[in-house]
Amino acid sequence: MPQKLIDQSSLGHWVAALIAEHKVYGVQAKADRFAFDALTEADDLRLDHDVTILPPKKYFHPPQEILLQFDREAMTFESVFHAEPFILLGVHPYDMAAISQLDKVFSMDHRDRHYLARREAATIVVCDVQTASPEVFAGCMGHATMEGQSGHDMLLTLLDDGRYLVDPVSAKGEALMGPLAHAPEADQAALQARKRVWDRNRRQLQKNKLKMKPSELPGLLAGSYDHPVWEERAELCYSCGSCNLVCPTCYCFDLRDELNWDLRTGRRLREWDGCMLRGFAAVAGGHNFRARRADRYRHRYFRKGKYTWEAYGEIACVGCGRCISACTANIANPVEVFNRLLEER
Ligand code: SF4
Ligand code: SF4
């Protein structure tokens, strides 16, 4: 599909036209942070954001959703779907990598129709990172750019001359082009300029430096089950679950039924859960498989660096750095933990 070159004002007109015709969510400034939200003005879109508070997974796997409505007396239930078509603007490559992991997880074994319906309804426009966040290490995890990655529909890259290279990579992406289809085609010089942006981002998105390849993590963790780091750091942990909730690759959830006042009809809810919360591994009979904070703390790292690798061939950390800044106790930095395990193995 032809790649195009556009200036900033054409980008603004294009975004305004998208808003006029579609449901669009995009990155916007919220006080001194950034967040994905419904976009109603093209000028509100910020593609220079460093990182959003919550990852875009919230549009596919929402914090709370109704899965079905039921009637206990009539013994009936009806699935509830919210899958209106929408456009997601400004997703960073590391968050796209996380969405691709969720695509795998939610289509393995038991296909999750709710997640997959929303995924199908989405058109995702990725934007190469323009501002590195203070904690990012996507460059160490192989997710600084979209090179070799897929799942998105269009890629926008701000070149050093101030123009955007627009790269539609799917039929959905091509359908979004509209007036951009008449823009000048990107020449070899523009493609080289994009490659320079990618090379720079691979270097710059390493504010924390992992001293090993991500593929070495499963082996490192296998020999670190009894390392003192788990007990030491867990001493400071509040079990607040923030590191889970902001993570783009965390997908655990809880299910509960909520009855109406008639005690007959109700709904089944799915809500985010997190392995750092005390009740996460509690089961009937009062037993808790990870009642100790140190066990929960260790589990999170094993889950990220070993268990998901064994289950579906992915390291469940894309290096966004959100858990680092979300942790009030300042103990959630995966790079600090993994580097220490490496140095003391
Ligand atoms: S573990 Fe932390 S740095 Fe890694 S993807 Fe999750 S939130 Fe981002
Ligand atoms: S954010 Fe920090 S304090 Fe809260 S559960 Fe995670 S590691 Fe513990």
Coordinates of C-alpha atoms and ligand atoms in Angstrom, one line a residue:
M1 CA 0.0 0.0 0.0
P2 CA 1.4 3.4 -0.9
Q3 CA 3.0 5.3 1.9
K4 CA 2.3 9.1 2.0
L5 CA 4.0 12.2 3.2
I6 CA 1.8 14.9 4.9
D7 CA 2.4 18.1 6.8
Q8 CA 1.0 18.9 10.3
S9 CA -1.9 20.9 9.0
S10 CA -3.0 18.0 6.7
L11 CA -2.8 15.7 9.7
G12 CA -5.1 18.0 11.7
H13 CA -7.7 18.2 8.8
W14 CA -7.6 14.4 8.5
V15 CA -8.1 13.8 12.2
A16 CA -11.1 16.3 12.1
A17 CA -12.6 14.4 9.2
L18 CA -12.2 11.1 11.1
I19 CA -13.9 12.6 14.2
A20 CA -16.8 13.8 12.1
E21 CA -17.5 10.3 10.7
H22 CA -16.3 7.8 13.4
K23 CA -16.0 7.1 17.0
V24 CA -12.4 8.1 17.8
Y25 CA -10.3 7.6 20.9
G26 CA -7.0 9.4 21.0
V27 CA -4.2 10.5 23.4
Q28 CA -4.9 13.8 25.2
A29 CA -3.2 15.8 27.9
K30 CA -4.8 15.3 31.4
A31 CA -3.2 17.8 33.8
D32 CA 0.5 17.0 33.5
R33 CA -0.1 13.4 32.3
F34 CA -1.5 11.8 29.2
A35 CA -4.5 9.5 28.7
F36 CA -6.5 7.8 26.0
D37 CA -10.0 9.3 25.9
A38 CA -12.9 10.0 23.4
L39 CA -11.6 12.6 20.9
T40 CA -14.0 15.4 19.9
E41 CA -11.5 18.1 18.7
A42 CA -8.6 17.4 16.4
D43 CA -6.5 19.9 18.3
D44 CA -6.8 17.8 21.5
L45 CA -4.9 14.9 20.0
R46 CA -1.3 14.7 21.4
L47 CA 1.1 12.5 19.4
D48 CA 4.1 13.8 21.4
H49 CA 3.0 12.1 24.6
D50 CA 5.6 10.1 26.5
V51 CA 3.3 7.4 28.0
T52 CA -0.4 7.2 28.9
I53 CA -1.6 6.6 32.5
L54 CA -3.4 3.4 31.4
P55 CA -2.6 1.4 28.3
P56 CA -5.0 1.2 25.4
K57 CA -5.9 -2.4 26.5
K58 CA -8.8 -0.7 28.3
Y59 CA -10.7 -0.5 25.0
F60 CA -10.4 -4.3 24.4
H61 CA -10.4 -5.6 28.0
P62 CA -12.3 -2.9 30.0
P63 CA -11.8 -2.5 33.8
Q64 CA -15.4 -3.6 34.2
E65 CA -17.9 -5.0 31.7
I66 CA -21.2 -6.8 31.8
L67 CA -20.8 -10.2 30.1
L68 CA -24.4 -11.3 30.4
Q69 CA -27.8 -10.6 31.9
F70 CA -29.8 -13.4 33.5
D71 CA -33.2 -14.2 35.0
R72 CA -32.9 -17.0 37.6
E73 CA -36.6 -17.9 37.6
A74 CA -37.0 -18.0 33.9
M75 CA -33.6 -19.7 33.6
T76 CA -32.6 -17.5 30.8
F77 CA -29.5 -15.5 30.0
E78 CA -28.4 -13.2 27.3
S79 CA -24.8 -12.2 26.3
V80 CA -24.1 -8.5 26.3
F81 CA -21.7 -7.2 23.6
H82 CA -20.3 -3.7 23.2
A83 CA -18.4 -3.8 19.9
E84 CA -19.2 -0.6 18.0
P85 CA -16.5 0.2 15.4
F86 CA -13.9 2.7 16.7
I87 CA -10.5 4.2 15.8
L88 CA -7.7 4.3 18.3
L89 CA -5.2 7.1 17.6
G90 CA -1.7 7.4 18.9
V91 CA -0.8 3.9 20.2
H92 CA 2.9 3.5 20.9
P93 CA 4.7 0.4 19.4
Y94 CA 5.3 -1.2 22.9
D95 CA 1.6 -0.9 23.6
M96 CA 0.8 -2.5 20.2
A97 CA 3.1 -5.3 21.1
A98 CA 1.1 -5.8 24.3
I99 CA -2.2 -5.8 22.4
S100 CA -0.7 -8.5 20.1
Q101 CA 0.1 -10.6 23.2
L102 CA -3.5 -10.1 24.4
D103 CA -4.8 -11.2 21.0
K104 CA -2.9 -14.4 21.4
V105 CA -4.1 -15.0 25.0
F106 CA -7.7 -14.2 24.3
S107 CA -7.8 -16.5 21.3
M108 CA -6.0 -19.5 22.8
D109 CA -8.0 -22.5 24.1
H110 CA -11.3 -20.7 25.0
R111 CA -11.8 -17.9 22.5
D112 CA -13.0 -14.8 24.4
R113 CA -15.8 -13.5 22.1
H114 CA -16.1 -10.3 24.0
Y115 CA -12.5 -9.3 23.7
L116 CA -12.3 -10.5 20.1
A117 CA -15.4 -8.7 19.0
R118 CA -14.0 -5.4 20.3
R119 CA -10.6 -6.2 18.7
E120 CA -12.3 -6.8 15.4
A121 CA -14.2 -3.5 15.7
A122 CA -11.0 -1.5 16.2
T123 CA -8.8 0.3 13.7
I124 CA -5.5 1.0 15.4
V125 CA -3.2 3.8 14.3
V126 CA 0.2 3.5 15.9
C127 CA 2.5 6.5 16.2
D128 CA 6.2 6.2 16.6
V129 CA 7.4 7.6 20.0
Q130 CA 8.4 11.3 19.8
T131 CA 9.1 11.7 23.6
A132 CA 10.7 9.0 25.7
S133 CA 9.2 8.7 29.2
P134 CA 11.7 8.7 32.1
E135 CA 11.2 5.0 32.9
V136 CA 10.8 3.4 29.5
F137 CA 12.9 0.4 28.5
A138 CA 11.0 -0.8 25.4
G139 CA 14.3 -0.5 23.5
C140 CA 15.7 -3.3 25.7
M141 CA 12.6 -5.5 25.2
G142 CA 12.6 -5.3 21.4
H143 CA 9.4 -3.1 21.2
A144 CA 10.7 0.4 20.5
T145 CA 9.4 0.3 16.9
M146 CA 6.9 -1.5 14.7
E147 CA 9.7 -3.1 12.6
G148 CA 8.9 -6.8 12.5
Q149 CA 5.7 -6.3 14.5
S150 CA 2.1 -6.5 13.2
G151 CA -1.5 -6.2 14.4
H152 CA -1.9 -2.5 13.7
D153 CA -3.6 -0.8 10.7
M154 CA -1.6 2.3 10.2
L155 CA 1.7 3.7 11.3
L156 CA 2.4 7.5 11.7
T157 CA 6.0 8.6 12.0
L158 CA 7.1 12.2 12.6
L159 CA 10.2 12.8 10.5
D160 CA 12.9 15.3 11.4
D161 CA 11.7 17.8 8.8
G162 CA 8.3 18.1 10.6
R163 CA 6.3 16.0 8.1
Y164 CA 4.5 12.8 8.9
L165 CA 5.1 9.5 7.0
V166 CA 1.7 7.8 6.8
D167 CA 1.9 4.0 6.3
P168 CA -1.4 2.1 6.0
V169 CA -0.6 -1.6 6.5
S170 CA -4.0 -3.2 6.3
A171 CA -7.3 -2.9 4.4
K172 CA -8.8 -1.0 7.4
G173 CA -5.8 1.3 7.5
E174 CA -6.2 2.0 3.7
A175 CA -9.9 2.7 4.2
L176 CA -9.0 5.5 6.7
M177 CA -6.8 7.3 4.2
G178 CA -9.6 9.4 2.6
P179 CA -8.0 12.7 1.4
L180 CA -4.5 11.5 2.3
A181 CA -4.7 9.1 -0.6
H182 CA -3.9 12.1 -2.8
A183 CA -0.9 13.3 -0.8
P184 CA 2.6 12.8 -2.3
E185 CA 4.1 9.3 -2.0
A186 CA 6.9 8.8 0.4
D187 CA 10.2 8.5 -1.5
Q188 CA 13.4 6.6 -0.6
A189 CA 14.7 9.7 1.3
A190 CA 11.6 9.7 3.5
L191 CA 11.8 6.0 4.2
Q192 CA 15.5 6.5 5.2
A193 CA 14.4 9.3 7.4
R194 CA 11.9 7.0 9.1
K195 CA 14.7 4.4 9.6
R196 CA 16.7 7.0 11.4
V197 CA 13.8 7.7 13.7
W198 CA 13.5 4.0 14.4
D199 CA 17.3 3.6 15.1
R200 CA 17.2 6.6 17.4
N201 CA 14.1 5.3 19.3
R202 CA 15.8 1.9 19.8
R203 CA 18.6 3.7 21.6
Q204 CA 16.6 6.3 23.4
L205 CA 13.8 4.1 24.8
Q206 CA 16.3 2.6 27.2
K207 CA 16.0 4.9 30.2
N208 CA 16.4 1.7 32.3
K209 CA 19.0 -0.6 30.9
L210 CA 18.4 -4.4 31.0
K211 CA 21.8 -6.1 31.1
M212 CA 20.6 -9.2 29.3
K213 CA 18.5 -10.3 26.3
P214 CA 14.8 -10.8 27.1
S215 CA 15.1 -14.4 25.9
E216 CA 17.5 -15.1 28.8
L217 CA 14.9 -14.2 31.4
P218 CA 13.2 -17.6 31.7
G219 CA 16.5 -19.3 32.4
L220 CA 17.6 -16.6 34.9
L221 CA 14.4 -16.9 36.8
A222 CA 14.5 -20.7 36.8
G223 CA 17.6 -20.4 39.0
S224 CA 16.3 -17.6 41.2
Y225 CA 13.3 -18.9 43.0
D226 CA 14.9 -18.7 46.4
H227 CA 16.8 -15.4 45.9
P228 CA 16.6 -13.0 48.8
V229 CA 15.3 -10.1 46.6
W230 CA 11.7 -11.4 46.8
E231 CA 11.6 -11.2 50.6
E232 CA 13.6 -7.9 50.8
R233 CA 11.5 -6.0 48.3
A234 CA 8.1 -7.4 49.4
E235 CA 8.8 -6.0 52.9
L236 CA 8.0 -2.6 51.4
C237 CA 5.1 -3.7 49.2
Y238 CA 1.6 -2.3 50.0
S239 CA -0.2 -5.0 47.9
C240 CA -2.0 -2.1 46.2
G241 CA -2.0 -3.8 42.8
S242 CA -1.1 -0.6 40.9
C243 CA 1.7 -2.4 39.1
N244 CA -0.8 -4.9 37.8
L245 CA -3.5 -2.5 36.8
V246 CA -1.3 -0.1 34.7
C247 CA 0.4 -3.0 32.9
P248 CA -0.5 -3.4 29.2
T249 CA 0.1 -7.1 29.3
C250 CA -1.7 -8.0 32.5
Y251 CA -5.1 -9.5 31.7
C252 CA -6.3 -11.3 34.8
F253 CA -9.9 -10.7 35.8
D254 CA -12.5 -11.7 38.3
L255 CA -16.1 -12.7 37.6
R256 CA -19.0 -12.0 39.9
D257 CA -22.8 -12.1 39.7
E258 CA -24.8 -9.0 40.8
L259 CA -28.5 -9.4 41.6
N260 CA -31.1 -6.7 41.1
W261 CA -33.6 -5.8 44.0
D262 CA -36.0 -8.4 42.7
L263 CA -33.5 -11.0 43.6
R264 CA -34.4 -12.7 40.4
T265 CA -32.7 -10.8 37.5
G266 CA -29.1 -9.6 37.4
R267 CA -25.9 -9.5 35.5
R268 CA -22.5 -11.2 35.4
L269 CA -19.6 -8.8 35.6
R270 CA -16.0 -9.1 34.6
E271 CA -13.5 -6.9 36.4
W272 CA -9.8 -6.4 36.4
D273 CA -7.9 -8.3 39.1
G274 CA -4.2 -8.5 39.9
C275 CA -1.9 -11.1 41.3
M276 CA -0.4 -8.5 43.8
L277 CA -3.7 -8.2 45.5
R278 CA -4.1 -10.3 48.6
G279 CA -7.5 -11.9 47.6
F280 CA -6.3 -12.9 44.1
A281 CA -5.3 -16.4 45.0
A282 CA -7.9 -17.0 47.7
V283 CA -10.1 -19.9 47.1
A284 CA -13.2 -21.5 48.7
G285 CA -12.6 -22.8 52.2
G286 CA -10.5 -19.8 53.1
H287 CA -7.2 -21.1 51.7
N288 CA -4.9 -18.6 49.9
F289 CA -2.2 -20.0 47.6
R290 CA -0.2 -16.8 47.9
A291 CA -1.1 -15.3 51.2
R292 CA 2.5 -14.0 51.7
R293 CA 3.5 -10.7 50.1
A294 CA 6.8 -12.2 49.1
D295 CA 5.1 -15.0 47.2
R296 CA 2.9 -12.5 45.3
Y297 CA 5.8 -10.3 44.6
R298 CA 7.9 -13.2 43.2
H299 CA 5.0 -14.5 41.3
R300 CA 4.5 -11.3 39.3
Y301 CA 8.1 -11.5 38.0
F302 CA 8.0 -15.1 37.3
R303 CA 4.7 -14.6 35.4
K304 CA 6.3 -11.8 33.3
G305 CA 9.6 -13.4 32.6
K306 CA 9.0 -17.2 32.7
Y307 CA 5.5 -18.5 32.9
T308 CA 4.1 -16.6 29.9
W309 CA 7.2 -17.6 27.9
E310 CA 6.4 -21.2 28.6
A311 CA 2.7 -20.8 28.0
Y312 CA 2.7 -18.9 24.8
G313 CA 6.2 -17.9 23.8
E314 CA 6.2 -14.2 25.0
I315 CA 7.9 -12.3 27.7
A316 CA 5.0 -10.4 29.3
C317 CA 6.8 -7.1 29.7
V318 CA 7.1 -4.7 26.8
G319 CA 9.1 -2.1 28.7
C320 CA 6.6 0.6 29.0
G321 CA 7.8 1.6 32.5
R322 CA 4.3 2.3 33.8
C323 CA 4.7 0.0 36.8
I324 CA 7.8 1.8 37.9
S325 CA 6.1 5.2 38.1
A326 CA 2.9 3.8 39.5
C327 CA 4.6 2.1 42.5
T328 CA 4.5 4.4 45.6
A329 CA 7.0 2.1 47.4
N330 CA 9.4 2.3 44.5
I331 CA 10.0 -1.4 44.3
A332 CA 8.3 -2.4 41.0
N333 CA 11.1 -1.8 38.5
P334 CA 11.5 -5.0 36.6
V335 CA 14.9 -4.0 35.2
E336 CA 16.3 -3.4 38.8
V337 CA 15.1 -6.9 39.8
F338 CA 16.3 -8.7 36.7
N339 CA 19.7 -7.0 36.7
R340 CA 20.2 -7.9 40.4
L341 CA 19.3 -11.5 39.7
L342 CA 21.9 -11.5 36.9
E343 CA 24.6 -9.9 39.0
E344 CA 24.0 -12.3 42.0
R345 CA 23.3 -15.6 40.3
Ligands
SF4_1 S1 5.8 -5.1 33.7 FE1 5.9 -2.8 34.0 S2 7.3 -2.1 32.3 FE2 6.7 -4.2 31.9 S3 4.9 -4.0 30.5 FE3 4.1 -4.2 32.6 S4 3.9 -2.1 33.3 FE4 5.2 -2.0 31.5
SF4_2 S1 2.7 -1.0 42.9 FE1 4.4 -1.4 44.3 S2 3.4 -1.4 46.3 FE2 1.8 -1.7 44.9 S3 1.5 -3.9 44.7 FE3 2.9 -3.3 43.1 S4 5.0 -3.5 44.0 FE4 3.5 -3.5 45.7

